[in-house]
Coordinates of C-alpha atoms in Angstrom, one line a residue:
Chain A
D1 CA -22.7 -29.8 53.7
A2 CA -21.1 -33.2 54.3
G3 CA -17.6 -31.8 54.2
I4 CA -16.7 -33.2 50.7
T5 CA -14.3 -31.5 48.4
Q6 CA -13.2 -32.6 44.9
S7 CA -10.1 -31.6 43.0
P8 CA -9.6 -30.5 40.4
R9 CA -13.1 -28.9 39.6
H10 CA -12.4 -28.7 35.9
K11 CA -9.8 -30.5 33.8
V12 CA -9.1 -30.8 30.1
T13 CA -6.8 -33.6 29.1
E14 CA -5.7 -35.4 25.9
T15 CA -6.6 -38.9 24.9
G16 CA -4.2 -41.5 26.2
T17 CA -3.0 -39.5 29.3
P18 CA -3.5 -40.7 32.8
V19 CA -5.8 -38.6 35.0
T20 CA -6.3 -38.7 38.8
L21 CA -9.3 -37.1 40.5
R22 CA -9.3 -36.6 44.2
C23 CA -12.2 -36.7 46.7
H24 CA -11.6 -35.5 50.3
Q25 CA -14.0 -35.8 53.2
T26 CA -13.6 -34.3 56.7
E27 CA -16.1 -36.4 58.7
N28 CA -14.5 -39.8 58.8
H29 CA -17.3 -41.6 56.8
R30 CA -16.6 -45.2 56.0
Y31 CA -18.3 -45.4 52.6
M32 CA -17.2 -43.3 49.7
Y33 CA -18.3 -43.5 46.0
W34 CA -17.4 -42.3 42.6
Y35 CA -20.1 -41.7 40.0
R36 CA -20.2 -40.3 36.5
Q37 CA -23.1 -38.4 35.2
D38 CA -23.9 -38.2 31.5
P39 CA -27.0 -36.9 29.7
G40 CA -29.6 -39.7 29.2
H41 CA -27.8 -42.0 31.6
G42 CA -28.1 -40.4 35.0
L43 CA -25.7 -41.1 37.7
R44 CA -23.7 -44.4 37.3
L45 CA -21.5 -45.9 39.9
I46 CA -17.9 -46.4 38.9
H47 CA -16.3 -47.7 42.1
Y48 CA -17.0 -47.5 45.8
S49 CA -15.0 -48.0 49.0
Y50 CA -16.2 -49.4 52.4
G51 CA -12.9 -48.7 54.2
V52 CA -9.2 -48.1 53.9
K53 CA -7.9 -50.3 51.1
D54 CA -11.4 -51.9 50.7
T55 CA -13.0 -51.1 47.3
D56 CA -15.4 -52.7 44.9
K57 CA -16.5 -52.2 41.3
G58 CA -19.6 -50.5 40.2
E59 CA -21.6 -50.6 37.0
V60 CA -19.1 -48.8 34.8
S61 CA -15.7 -49.6 36.2
D62 CA -13.8 -50.5 33.0
G63 CA -11.0 -48.0 32.4
Y64 CA -11.0 -46.7 35.9
S65 CA -9.1 -47.6 39.1
V66 CA -9.4 -46.3 42.6
S67 CA -7.4 -46.2 45.8
R68 CA -8.1 -45.4 49.4
S69 CA -5.0 -45.3 51.6
K70 CA -6.6 -42.9 54.2
T71 CA -10.1 -42.7 55.4
E72 CA -10.5 -39.1 54.2
D73 CA -9.2 -39.5 50.6
F74 CA -10.6 -41.6 47.7
L75 CA -8.8 -41.3 44.4
L76 CA -10.2 -42.1 41.0
T77 CA -7.6 -42.8 38.2
L78 CA -8.3 -42.9 34.5
E79 CA -5.4 -45.0 33.4
S80 CA -5.5 -43.9 29.7
A81 CA -8.2 -41.3 29.2
T82 CA -10.5 -41.7 26.2
S83 CA -13.1 -39.3 24.8
S84 CA -15.9 -41.6 26.1
Q85 CA -14.7 -40.7 29.6
T86 CA -15.6 -37.0 29.1
S87 CA -18.2 -36.5 31.8
V88 CA -19.0 -34.9 35.2
Y89 CA -17.6 -37.0 38.0
F90 CA -19.2 -36.9 41.5
C91 CA -17.8 -38.2 44.7
A92 CA -20.2 -39.1 47.4
I93 CA -20.2 -40.4 51.0
S94 CA -22.8 -42.5 52.7
A95 CA -23.8 -41.7 56.3
T96 CA -26.5 -42.6 58.8
R97 CA -28.3 -39.6 60.3
D98 CA -31.8 -40.9 61.0
R99 CA -32.9 -44.3 62.3
G100 CA -29.9 -46.0 60.8
V101 CA -30.9 -45.2 57.2
Y102 CA -27.8 -44.7 55.0
E103 CA -28.1 -41.4 53.1
Q104 CA -25.8 -40.3 50.4
Y105 CA -24.3 -36.8 50.0
F106 CA -22.4 -35.5 47.1
G107 CA -19.3 -33.4 46.5
P108 CA -19.4 -30.5 44.1
G109 CA -18.2 -32.5 41.0
T110 CA -15.4 -32.5 38.6
R111 CA -16.0 -31.6 34.9
L112 CA -13.5 -33.6 32.8
T113 CA -13.0 -33.1 29.1
V114 CA -10.9 -35.5 27.1
T115 CA -9.9 -34.1 23.7
Chain B
Q1 CA -29.8 -55.5 36.6
K2 CA -31.3 -53.1 39.1
E3 CA -33.3 -50.4 37.4
V4 CA -34.9 -47.2 38.5
E5 CA -37.3 -45.6 36.0
Q6 CA -38.5 -42.0 35.9
N7 CA -40.4 -40.0 33.4
S8 CA -37.8 -37.7 32.0
G9 CA -40.4 -34.9 31.5
P10 CA -40.2 -32.0 31.1
L11 CA -42.9 -31.4 33.6
S12 CA -44.3 -27.9 33.8
V13 CA -46.6 -26.6 36.5
P14 CA -47.9 -23.1 37.3
E15 CA -46.6 -21.4 40.5
G16 CA -48.7 -22.5 43.5
A17 CA -49.7 -25.8 42.0
I18 CA -48.8 -29.4 43.1
A19 CA -46.0 -31.1 41.2
S20 CA -46.1 -34.9 41.2
L21 CA -43.0 -36.8 40.3
N22 CA -43.0 -40.6 40.0
C23 CA -40.4 -43.4 40.1
T24 CA -40.5 -47.2 39.8
Y25 CA -37.8 -49.6 40.8
S26 CA -37.1 -53.2 39.8
D27 CA -35.4 -54.8 42.9
R28 CA -37.8 -55.9 45.6
G29 CA -34.8 -56.1 48.0
S30 CA -34.3 -52.3 47.9
Q31 CA -34.2 -51.0 51.4
S32 CA -34.6 -47.2 51.3
F33 CA -35.6 -44.6 48.8
F34 CA -34.4 -41.1 48.1
W35 CA -35.3 -37.9 46.3
Y36 CA -32.6 -35.5 45.2
R37 CA -32.9 -32.1 43.6
Q38 CA -30.2 -31.1 41.1
Y39 CA -29.9 -27.6 39.7
S40 CA -28.1 -27.2 36.4
G41 CA -24.4 -27.4 36.8
K42 CA -24.6 -28.3 40.5
S43 CA -24.4 -31.5 42.5
P44 CA -27.5 -33.5 43.6
E45 CA -28.9 -32.3 46.9
L46 CA -30.9 -34.8 49.2
I47 CA -34.4 -33.6 49.8
M48 CA -36.1 -36.6 51.4
F49 CA -35.8 -40.3 52.1
I50 CA -38.4 -42.9 52.9
Y51 CA -38.1 -46.5 53.9
S52 CA -41.5 -47.7 55.0
N53 CA -44.8 -47.9 53.1
G54 CA -47.0 -44.8 53.3
D55 CA -46.4 -41.1 53.3
K56 CA -43.7 -38.9 54.8
E57 CA -44.0 -35.2 54.9
D58 CA -41.4 -32.5 55.3
G59 CA -42.6 -29.0 54.7
R60 CA -43.9 -28.6 51.2
F61 CA -42.6 -32.0 50.2
T62 CA -44.3 -35.4 50.6
A63 CA -42.7 -38.7 49.7
Q64 CA -44.9 -41.7 49.1
L65 CA -43.8 -45.4 49.0
N66 CA -45.7 -48.4 47.9
K67 CA -43.4 -51.5 48.1
A68 CA -46.0 -53.9 46.7
S69 CA -46.2 -51.8 43.5
Q70 CA -42.5 -50.9 43.7
Y71 CA -43.4 -47.3 43.3
V72 CA -42.1 -44.1 44.9
S73 CA -43.4 -40.6 44.4
L74 CA -42.7 -37.0 45.4
L75 CA -45.3 -34.3 45.7
I76 CA -44.3 -30.7 45.9
R77 CA -47.1 -28.5 47.2
D78 CA -47.3 -24.7 46.5
S79 CA -44.6 -25.1 43.8
Q80 CA -42.3 -22.1 43.5
P81 CA -40.1 -21.0 40.6
S82 CA -37.1 -21.9 42.8
D83 CA -38.3 -25.6 42.7
S84 CA -37.4 -25.6 38.9
A85 CA -34.7 -28.3 38.7
T86 CA -34.1 -31.9 37.8
Y87 CA -35.4 -34.4 40.5
L88 CA -33.5 -37.7 40.8
C89 CA -35.0 -40.8 42.4
A90 CA -32.6 -43.2 44.0
V91 CA -32.9 -46.6 45.8
R92 CA -30.4 -48.2 48.1
T93 CA -29.8 -52.0 47.7
G94 CA -27.1 -53.4 49.9
N95 CA -24.1 -51.0 49.8
Q96 CA -25.0 -49.4 46.5
F97 CA -27.4 -46.7 45.4
Y98 CA -29.1 -46.8 42.0
F99 CA -30.4 -43.6 40.3
G100 CA -33.0 -42.8 37.8
T101 CA -32.2 -40.5 34.9
G102 CA -34.2 -37.7 36.5
T103 CA -37.4 -35.6 35.8
S104 CA -37.0 -32.0 34.7
L105 CA -39.5 -29.7 36.5
T106 CA -40.3 -26.2 35.5
V107 CA -42.5 -24.0 37.7
I108 CA -44.0 -21.2 35.6
P109 CA -44.5 -17.9 37.5

């Protein structure tokens, strides 16, 4: 357990509305990530953060923005939700536990449905 | 584009047999390699990582890495029904992790 929580765990929203997902960690890890997981595509990186106010885009960043104002919180915002953003969203942290190898641990996920 | 390829399966093995899961990756600059297990409706759970050529064993699990062939594998010995899940291969390149689409494993009692 890497002390990662996500909220909400489930959400149904309408097309065109903004949505914010929250990831919270309790262990002061520097690196945090947002992924989406869809059948046939596996886990795809949306955005990641390497420190407070330091973020970078991933493979599928269009339509998403992120913010990290505190080490423990990483927010993912869908600015205007579309049906193609229906997915399961996972937050992850990266931490070194053995010989300096960065390992990645996941939160419980948020299931988002855009109608 | 960095790619991680896995056979999607499904792979079925009888209880007590060895399950063999395979993964190839495209970026020779990848630094470390991971296997995750994911049960339906749950988040991925880290099983093992490996970063140097050869074998690494942890209980019933053995990870194998061949950087020259850009190939990673996971062996599960004495497979149990509780091992039935999707197994994800991941590679780390720089600050990012890249995932395969997963192999579905079913262990038949």
